[in-house]
Amino acid sequence: MAGEGDVGTSISEPATNATGAEFASWVSPHITAMTRLAGRLAQPADRDDIVQEALVRAWQRRHTYDPSRGEVLPWLLAIVADRARRSRARRLPEDVHDVGAAAHSVGARSPAQPDRDLDLERALHALPKRERLAVALYYFVGLGITETATVMGVSAGTVKATLHHARSRLRNFLGGER
Amino acid sequence: MSDIDEVDQRLRDYAHRWRASQPPPLSVDASVFTRPAPPQRRRWILVFAAACTMVLLAAGGVALAGKLTNQPRPPLSSPRPNPTASDVIAWAPLSPTGAQIPTTSAPESPDPSRAAALPQCRVADLRASTEMAGAMGTRIITVTLTSSVECQLAGYPSVDALDPSGRTLAVPTYRNTGLENYNGPTAVSDSTPAVLTLQWSYQWCAAPINVGKLRITLPANSGSFTVTGFGPSACVNSPTPSYREPIAIGPIQPHDYQPAHTMTEFNDVTVSLVVPHVAVSPGDTLRFTVSLHAPALHDVTLNPCPDYTIWLKGYSEATETYALNCPAVPHHDAAGNPLLPAGSVVFFAMQVTLPFADRPSSGTTLFLGWRLNTEEQTGSSALLTVA
């Protein structure tokens, strides 16, 4: 089953000689998904910078996009994941992700949930990077298993196993809380 | 509902709220695509690094897939569907059968028996890197271990908290055995890192301390090393005054550990959609083509024949389920069962009537999805726009 809030994949392709405006038009339908992934993998303040960096990177590398290897959205999301990883690497080890900010921003709209959301957000950040990426793509970006697998460069079965393992860890991180 | 299902539902609910809370994405400024490129040397370094990342991701994925499934790997590159009319199996709205596609079990990966034959790791051969995450409740340090010599580690290390000057602090520890963990020795090399997870909550309400470093002593007392610690203690929501929160120590396990799981023959089938008209209107009958790409090295039987689901999300929602038109597939095995031959692409005509609604505004987005109703729920989706 696809994650909720599914985002579609475009069936069009960028021409290598596309103009900036044509390229902008081509990537526009995917900005929401790219932004969601950046929002999950980076500090809120870095989110838009990462999307912007990813767009510029995609523009520079548009000639490397091979439609026979998959739809365009996974290609763009793989670039976002790469830029987010570089962004994290630029930070000092002490400069940890502000987990509370993410959960509190949600809690502001859902006052009954902030503590549970904070616990879950905290647990999500305790996941190994690979599992965090799978959860971000599947649940938060809303991709299906196959598209998640394409972004991560693994098989669909591996994604399912990774998500299963992530949920098991989360269950244990969250302990007996209900 | 199992605990895992509950976590799944909780994730879905939270993700839904999280998406709703996010500020709108930036708009795409075409001018950024015409700005001068960075200096040539840097650009090539970036391109090379990105290319390496993609190659490693792909190679790692294929290697993992091979280990996990023990089956031939899917093609890295498959032909883009561009069928002629005669290639496409005609649309037939067959009633769903609810067919259950047989599953097989994949063992946990990596196989612990491989690591068991390796020598015990020596601390002199190991390199450790750490990453800390978490805030406002629990800090989690992930220690990644690599080794220049392939070796094995098993079990739980012991951990001592040290202050920044290296003096031992009286911080209790415990083994976090509650995780769904890998059971067995872990192979460690430069290409197969092992990971260790340490957690410490902000519930230290005794005299404040600063855990500047952590001394990690490997299992079987085979040497120790020091990594950056959790930092200053904090007291938040302490269960009792003067409570001293222990450090939770996870087991050493492979970085790519995957638990055992089940899958079907469709695990490596990929799906593509070809939608000729992406500008649509409510009430239209949308005709499109689904292509099923069989894996390169094994056939996929269509007996039992799976159902599939078409779904639409956008200005309105709709879901329709049918049986795949397997009887019309032109390929058969020796027993006469329809199949997807290894490496083939089979095209199916599809159609769905877009829900009628008060005319949504031009440019409204509509998502079209298609998936096989197998264990993997393999599928694809496309983006449509209201004309």
Short mmCIF file of C-alpha atoms in Angstrom, two decimals, chain A residues 41-107:
data_model
loop_
_atom_site.label_atom_id
_atom_site.label_comp_id
_atom_site.label_asym_id
_atom_site.label_seq_id
_atom_site.Cartn_x
_atom_site.Cartn_y
_atom_site.Cartn_z
CA LEU A 41 15.83 15.11 6.65
CA ALA A 42 17.04 18.57 7.64
CA GLN A 43 16.52 21.37 10.09
CA PRO A 44 13.39 23.40 9.35
CA ALA A 45 15.55 26.45 8.66
CA ASP A 46 17.51 24.54 6.01
CA ARG A 47 14.52 23.03 4.25
CA ASP A 48 14.08 25.51 1.45
CA ASP A 49 17.82 25.91 0.94
CA ILE A 50 18.12 22.19 0.38
CA VAL A 51 15.28 22.15 -2.12
CA GLN A 52 16.85 25.09 -3.93
CA GLU A 53 20.26 23.38 -3.98
CA ALA A 54 18.65 20.19 -5.23
CA LEU A 55 16.88 22.04 -8.04
CA VAL A 56 20.07 23.69 -9.16
CA ARG A 57 21.83 20.33 -8.98
CA ALA A 58 19.07 18.69 -11.02
CA TRP A 59 19.33 21.46 -13.59
CA GLN A 60 23.09 21.01 -13.87
CA ARG A 61 22.69 17.26 -14.16
CA ARG A 62 19.56 17.09 -16.29
CA HIS A 63 21.49 15.40 -19.09
CA THR A 64 22.17 12.49 -16.71
CA TYR A 65 18.49 11.75 -16.11
CA ASP A 66 17.74 8.43 -17.77
CA PRO A 67 13.98 7.89 -18.09
CA SER A 68 14.48 4.19 -18.72
CA ARG A 69 15.69 3.85 -15.13
CA GLY A 70 12.55 5.19 -13.60
CA GLU A 71 10.26 8.12 -13.18
CA VAL A 72 11.55 11.60 -12.51
CA LEU A 73 10.30 12.05 -8.95
CA PRO A 74 12.58 9.37 -7.45
CA TRP A 75 15.49 10.95 -9.32
CA LEU A 76 14.73 14.36 -7.85
CA LEU A 77 14.19 12.93 -4.36
CA ALA A 78 17.52 11.10 -4.49
CA ILE A 79 19.15 14.46 -5.18
CA VAL A 80 17.28 16.03 -2.24
CA ALA A 81 18.43 13.20 0.05
CA ASP A 82 21.99 13.76 -1.10
CA ARG A 83 21.84 17.51 -0.49
CA ALA A 84 20.29 16.95 2.95
CA ARG A 85 23.06 14.52 3.85
CA ARG A 86 25.66 17.10 2.83
CA SER A 87 23.85 19.71 4.86
CA ARG A 88 24.00 17.51 7.95
CA ALA A 89 27.67 16.78 7.34
CA ARG A 90 28.42 20.51 7.34
CA ARG A 91 27.02 20.83 10.85
CA LEU A 92 29.02 20.21 13.99
CA PRO A 93 28.20 16.99 15.85
CA GLU A 94 26.74 19.01 18.73
CA ASP A 95 24.41 20.79 16.36
CA VAL A 96 21.65 18.24 16.70
CA HIS A 97 18.35 18.25 14.91
CA ASP A 98 15.72 20.25 16.73
CA VAL A 99 13.24 17.48 17.23
CA GLY A 100 11.02 19.58 19.39
CA ALA A 101 10.51 22.17 16.69
CA ALA A 102 9.05 19.62 14.30
CA ALA A 103 6.70 18.11 16.83
CA HIS A 104 5.71 21.46 18.31
CA SER A 105 4.86 22.86 14.91
CA VAL A 106 2.51 19.93 14.49
CA GLY A 107 1.27 20.23 18.04
#
